[in-house]
CSV table of C-alpha atoms in Angstrom, one decimal:
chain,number,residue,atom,x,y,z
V,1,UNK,CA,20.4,154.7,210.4
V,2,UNK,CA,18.4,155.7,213.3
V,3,UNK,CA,14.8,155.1,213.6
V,4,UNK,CA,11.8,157.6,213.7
V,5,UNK,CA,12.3,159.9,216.5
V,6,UNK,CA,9.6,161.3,219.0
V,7,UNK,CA,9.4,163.5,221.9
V,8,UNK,CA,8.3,163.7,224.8
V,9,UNK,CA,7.5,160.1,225.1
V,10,UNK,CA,5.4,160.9,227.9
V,11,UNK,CA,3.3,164.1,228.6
V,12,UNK,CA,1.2,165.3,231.1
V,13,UNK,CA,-1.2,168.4,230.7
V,14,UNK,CA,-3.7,170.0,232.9
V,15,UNK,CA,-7.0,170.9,230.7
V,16,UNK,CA,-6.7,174.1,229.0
V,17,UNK,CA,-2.8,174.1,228.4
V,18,UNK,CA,-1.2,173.0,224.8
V,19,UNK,CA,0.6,170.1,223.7
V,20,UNK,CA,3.1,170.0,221.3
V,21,UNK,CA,5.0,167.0,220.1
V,22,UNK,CA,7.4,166.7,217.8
V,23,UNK,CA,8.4,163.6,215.2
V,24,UNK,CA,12.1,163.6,213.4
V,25,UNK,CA,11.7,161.2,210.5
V,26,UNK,CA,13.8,158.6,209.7
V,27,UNK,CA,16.9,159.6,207.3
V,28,UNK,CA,16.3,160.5,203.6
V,29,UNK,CA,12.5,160.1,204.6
V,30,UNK,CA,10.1,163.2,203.7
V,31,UNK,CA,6.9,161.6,204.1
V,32,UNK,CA,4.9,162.0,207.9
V,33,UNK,CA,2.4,160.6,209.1
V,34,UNK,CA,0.5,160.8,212.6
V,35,UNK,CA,-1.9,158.8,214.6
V,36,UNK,CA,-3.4,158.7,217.3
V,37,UNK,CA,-4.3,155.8,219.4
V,38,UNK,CA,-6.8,156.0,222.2
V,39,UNK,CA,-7.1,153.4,225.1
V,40,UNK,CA,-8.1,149.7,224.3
V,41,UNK,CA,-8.0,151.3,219.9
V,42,UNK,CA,-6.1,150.8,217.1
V,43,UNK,CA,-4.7,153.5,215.5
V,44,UNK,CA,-6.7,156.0,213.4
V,45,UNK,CA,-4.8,157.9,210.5
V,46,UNK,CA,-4.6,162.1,211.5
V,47,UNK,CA,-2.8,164.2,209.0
V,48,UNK,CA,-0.3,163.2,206.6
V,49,UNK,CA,2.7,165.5,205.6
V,50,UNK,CA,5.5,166.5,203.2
V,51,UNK,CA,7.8,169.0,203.7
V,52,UNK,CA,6.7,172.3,204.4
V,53,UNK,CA,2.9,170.8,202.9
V,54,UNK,CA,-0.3,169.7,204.7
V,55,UNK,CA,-1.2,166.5,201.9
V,56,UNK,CA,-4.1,164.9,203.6
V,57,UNK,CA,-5.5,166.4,207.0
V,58,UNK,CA,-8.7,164.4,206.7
V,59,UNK,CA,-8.5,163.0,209.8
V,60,UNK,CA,-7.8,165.8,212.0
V,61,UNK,CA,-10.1,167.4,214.8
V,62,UNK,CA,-11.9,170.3,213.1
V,63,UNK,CA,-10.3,172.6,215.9
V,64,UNK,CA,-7.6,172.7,218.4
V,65,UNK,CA,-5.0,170.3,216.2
V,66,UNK,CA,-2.8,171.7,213.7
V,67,UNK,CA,0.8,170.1,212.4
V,68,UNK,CA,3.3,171.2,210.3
V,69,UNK,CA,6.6,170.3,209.1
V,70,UNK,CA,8.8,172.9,208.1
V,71,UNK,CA,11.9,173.1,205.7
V,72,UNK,CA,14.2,172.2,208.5
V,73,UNK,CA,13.4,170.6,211.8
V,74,UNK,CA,11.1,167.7,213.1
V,75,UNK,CA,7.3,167.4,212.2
V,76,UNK,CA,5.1,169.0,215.1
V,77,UNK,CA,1.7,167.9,216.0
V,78,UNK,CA,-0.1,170.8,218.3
V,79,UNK,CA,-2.9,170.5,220.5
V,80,UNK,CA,-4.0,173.5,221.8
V,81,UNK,CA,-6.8,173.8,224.9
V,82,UNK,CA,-6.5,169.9,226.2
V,83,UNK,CA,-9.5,168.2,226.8
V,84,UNK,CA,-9.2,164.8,229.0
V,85,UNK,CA,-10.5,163.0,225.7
V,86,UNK,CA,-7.3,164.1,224.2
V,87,UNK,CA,-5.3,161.5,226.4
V,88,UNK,CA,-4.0,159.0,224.1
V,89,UNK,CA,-1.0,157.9,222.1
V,90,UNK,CA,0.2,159.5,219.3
V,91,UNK,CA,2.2,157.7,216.7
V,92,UNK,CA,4.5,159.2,214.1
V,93,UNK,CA,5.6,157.7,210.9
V,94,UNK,CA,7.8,158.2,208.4
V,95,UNK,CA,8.3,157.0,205.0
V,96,UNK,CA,10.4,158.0,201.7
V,97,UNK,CA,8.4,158.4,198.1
V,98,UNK,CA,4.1,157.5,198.8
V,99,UNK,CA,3.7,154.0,198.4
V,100,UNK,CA,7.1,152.8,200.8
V,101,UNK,CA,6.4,151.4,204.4
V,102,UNK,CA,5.5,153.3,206.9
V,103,UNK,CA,7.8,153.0,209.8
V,104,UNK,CA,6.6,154.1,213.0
V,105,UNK,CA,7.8,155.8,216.4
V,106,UNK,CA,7.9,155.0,220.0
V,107,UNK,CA,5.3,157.1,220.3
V,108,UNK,CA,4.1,160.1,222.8
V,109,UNK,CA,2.0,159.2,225.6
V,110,UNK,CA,-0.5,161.8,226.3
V,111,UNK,CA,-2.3,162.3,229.6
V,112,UNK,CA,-4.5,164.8,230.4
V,113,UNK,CA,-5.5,165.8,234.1
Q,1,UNK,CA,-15.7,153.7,203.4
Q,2,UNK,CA,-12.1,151.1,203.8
Q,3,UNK,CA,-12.3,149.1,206.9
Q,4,UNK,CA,-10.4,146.0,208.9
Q,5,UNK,CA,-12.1,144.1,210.8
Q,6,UNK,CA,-9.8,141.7,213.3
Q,7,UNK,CA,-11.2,138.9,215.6
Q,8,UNK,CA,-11.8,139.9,219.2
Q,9,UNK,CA,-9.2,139.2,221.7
Q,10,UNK,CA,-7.3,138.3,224.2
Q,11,UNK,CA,-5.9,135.4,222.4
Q,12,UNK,CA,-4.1,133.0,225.1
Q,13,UNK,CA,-2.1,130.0,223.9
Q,14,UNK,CA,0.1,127.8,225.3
Q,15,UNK,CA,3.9,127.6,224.1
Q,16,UNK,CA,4.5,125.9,220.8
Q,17,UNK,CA,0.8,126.3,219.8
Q,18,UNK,CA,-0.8,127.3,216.8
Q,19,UNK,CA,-1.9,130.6,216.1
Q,20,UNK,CA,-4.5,132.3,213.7
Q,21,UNK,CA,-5.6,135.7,213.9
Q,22,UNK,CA,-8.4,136.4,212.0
Q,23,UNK,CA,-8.5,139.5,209.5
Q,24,UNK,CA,-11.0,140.6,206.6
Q,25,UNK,CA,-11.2,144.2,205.3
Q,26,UNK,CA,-13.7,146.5,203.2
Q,27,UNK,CA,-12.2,148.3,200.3
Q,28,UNK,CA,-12.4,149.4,196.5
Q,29,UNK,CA,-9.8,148.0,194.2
Q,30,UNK,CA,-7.0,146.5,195.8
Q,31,UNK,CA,-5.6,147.7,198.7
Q,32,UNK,CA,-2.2,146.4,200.2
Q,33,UNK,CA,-2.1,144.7,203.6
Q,34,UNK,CA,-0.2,144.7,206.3
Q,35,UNK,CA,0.4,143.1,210.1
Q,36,UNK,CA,2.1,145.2,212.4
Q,37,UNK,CA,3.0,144.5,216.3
Q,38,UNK,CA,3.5,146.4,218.9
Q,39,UNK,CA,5.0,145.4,222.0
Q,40,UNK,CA,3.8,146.8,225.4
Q,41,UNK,CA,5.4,150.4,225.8
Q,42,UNK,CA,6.5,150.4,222.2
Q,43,UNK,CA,5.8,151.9,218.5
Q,44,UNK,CA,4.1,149.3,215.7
Q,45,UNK,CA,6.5,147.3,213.7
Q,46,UNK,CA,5.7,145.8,210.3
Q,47,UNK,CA,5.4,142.3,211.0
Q,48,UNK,CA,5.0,141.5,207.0
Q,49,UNK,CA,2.7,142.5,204.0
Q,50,UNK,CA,1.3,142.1,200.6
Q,51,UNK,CA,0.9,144.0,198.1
Q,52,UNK,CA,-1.7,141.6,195.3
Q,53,UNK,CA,-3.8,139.1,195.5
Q,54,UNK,CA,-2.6,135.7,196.5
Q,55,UNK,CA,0.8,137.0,197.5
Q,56,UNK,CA,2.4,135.5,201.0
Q,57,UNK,CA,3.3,138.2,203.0
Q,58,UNK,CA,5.9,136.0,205.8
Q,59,UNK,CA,8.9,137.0,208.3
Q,60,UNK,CA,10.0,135.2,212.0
Q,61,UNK,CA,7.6,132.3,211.1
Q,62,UNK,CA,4.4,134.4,210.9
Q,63,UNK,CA,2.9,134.2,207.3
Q,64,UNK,CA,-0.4,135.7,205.9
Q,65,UNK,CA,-1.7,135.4,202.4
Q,66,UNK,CA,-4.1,138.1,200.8
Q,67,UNK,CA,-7.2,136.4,199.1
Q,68,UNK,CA,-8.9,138.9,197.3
Q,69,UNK,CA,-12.3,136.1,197.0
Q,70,UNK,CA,-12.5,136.3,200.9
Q,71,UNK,CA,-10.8,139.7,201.8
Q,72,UNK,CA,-9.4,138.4,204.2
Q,73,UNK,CA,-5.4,138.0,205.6
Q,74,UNK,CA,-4.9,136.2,208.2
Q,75,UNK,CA,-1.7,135.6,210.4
Q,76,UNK,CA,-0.7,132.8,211.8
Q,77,UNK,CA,2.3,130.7,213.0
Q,78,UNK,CA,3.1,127.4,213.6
Q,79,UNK,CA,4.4,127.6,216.9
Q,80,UNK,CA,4.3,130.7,218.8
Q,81,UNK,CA,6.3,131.2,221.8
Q,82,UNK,CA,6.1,133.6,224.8
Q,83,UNK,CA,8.1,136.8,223.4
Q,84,UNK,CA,5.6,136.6,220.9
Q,85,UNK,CA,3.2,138.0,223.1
Q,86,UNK,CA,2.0,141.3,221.7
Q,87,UNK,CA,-1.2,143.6,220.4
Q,88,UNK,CA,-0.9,142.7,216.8
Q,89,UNK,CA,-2.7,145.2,214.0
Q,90,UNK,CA,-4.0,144.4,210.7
Q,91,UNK,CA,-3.6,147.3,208.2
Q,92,UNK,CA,-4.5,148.5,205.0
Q,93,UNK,CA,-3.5,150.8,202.6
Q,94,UNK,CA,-5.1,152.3,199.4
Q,95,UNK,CA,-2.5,152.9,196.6
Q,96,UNK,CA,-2.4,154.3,193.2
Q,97,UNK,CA,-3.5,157.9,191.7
Q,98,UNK,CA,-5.3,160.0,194.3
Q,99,UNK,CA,-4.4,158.1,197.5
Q,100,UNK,CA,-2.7,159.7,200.1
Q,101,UNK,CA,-1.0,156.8,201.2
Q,102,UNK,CA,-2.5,156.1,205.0
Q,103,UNK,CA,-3.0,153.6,206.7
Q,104,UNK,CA,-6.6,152.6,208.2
Q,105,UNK,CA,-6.1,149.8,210.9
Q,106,UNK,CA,-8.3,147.2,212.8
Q,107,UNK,CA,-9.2,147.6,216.5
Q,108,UNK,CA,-6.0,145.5,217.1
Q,109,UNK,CA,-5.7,142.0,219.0
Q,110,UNK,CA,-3.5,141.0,221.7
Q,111,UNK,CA,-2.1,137.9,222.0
Q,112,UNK,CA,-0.8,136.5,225.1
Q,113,UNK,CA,1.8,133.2,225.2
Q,114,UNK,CA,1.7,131.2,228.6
Q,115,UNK,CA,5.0,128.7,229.5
């Protein structure tokens, strides 16, 4: 069973451009989850996700982020306009009913120029 | 609001020494805990967890046990060696009715094993 997929693992943008990365859950797993972690942090809880549902998006920025994860396909975590602040690594996890473990990607390392 | 608060690191041990890394958390009702590591370049892994009070959350010789009286769960190992050099996260989680199942983690502490 592979694990929780993400891509790119790494990322460059100039300021201004969008981001988009993208999270394939584990197997029989419906349940996402993304992080982010910035430099010398530990990870701070985004948005939470079922299929085709925003559940929790209480930690998302108020503008510029949005995810979704549709019907078919992996989760996608958008960042549009990059700011340098933005640089960071995002985590995705995936779990099956609520209360399971979480388990998480390699990650996608953000930089922004 | 939750929190976890983890000691301050770098940690640097010799080989074979013991390890504690310190761990209390802020929360309503009773949360489960968790340990994850992540090694440099990597995603977390769930190193162990509990899910009640007094239970021993243990795998690859780490153990932690939640105590509800001190929130507190602590990791530690008898005798660490040098692949076990890592950032290691303590984690909570909120379950039940109404919770959304995230996790809300402490500022992380890396451990470093010298030969």
């Amino acid at each position: 069973n592979a694990g929780v997929m993400q891509n790119p693992r790494h990322l460059v943008r100039r300021r201004g451009q969008e981001a988009r990365l993208r999270c394939s859950p584990m197997k029989g797993h419906s349940h996402v989850y993304w992080y982010r972690q910035l430099p010398e942090e530990g990870l701070k809880f985004m948005v939470y996700l079922q299929k085709e549902n925003i559940i929790d998006e209480s930690g998302m920025p108020k503008e510029r982020f949005s995810a979704e994860f549709p019907k078919e396909g992996p989760s996608i975590l958008r960042i549009q306009q990059v700011v340098r602040g933005d640089s960071a690594a995002y985590f995705c996890a995936s779990s099956p009913p609520l209360t399971e473990t979480q388990y998480f990607g390699p990650g996608t390392r953000l930089l922004v120029l | 609001g939750d929190s976890v608060t983890q000691m301050e690191g770098p940690v640097t041990l010799s080989e074979e020494a013991f390890l504690t890394i310190n761990c209390t958390y802020t929360a309503t009702g009773y949360p489960s805990l968790f340990w994850y590591v992540q090694y440099p370049g990597e995603g977390l892994q769930l190193l162990l967890k509990a899910t009640k009070a007094d239970d021993k959350g243990s795998n690859k010789g780490f153990e932690a046990t939640y105590r509800k009286e001190t929130t507190s769960f602590h990791l530690e190992k008898g005798s660490v060696q040098v692949s076990d050099s890592a950032v290691y996260f303590c984690a909570l989680r909120r379950d039940g009715s109404g919770n959304t199942g995230k996790l809300i983690f402490g500022q992380g502490t890396t451990l470093q094993v010298k030969p």
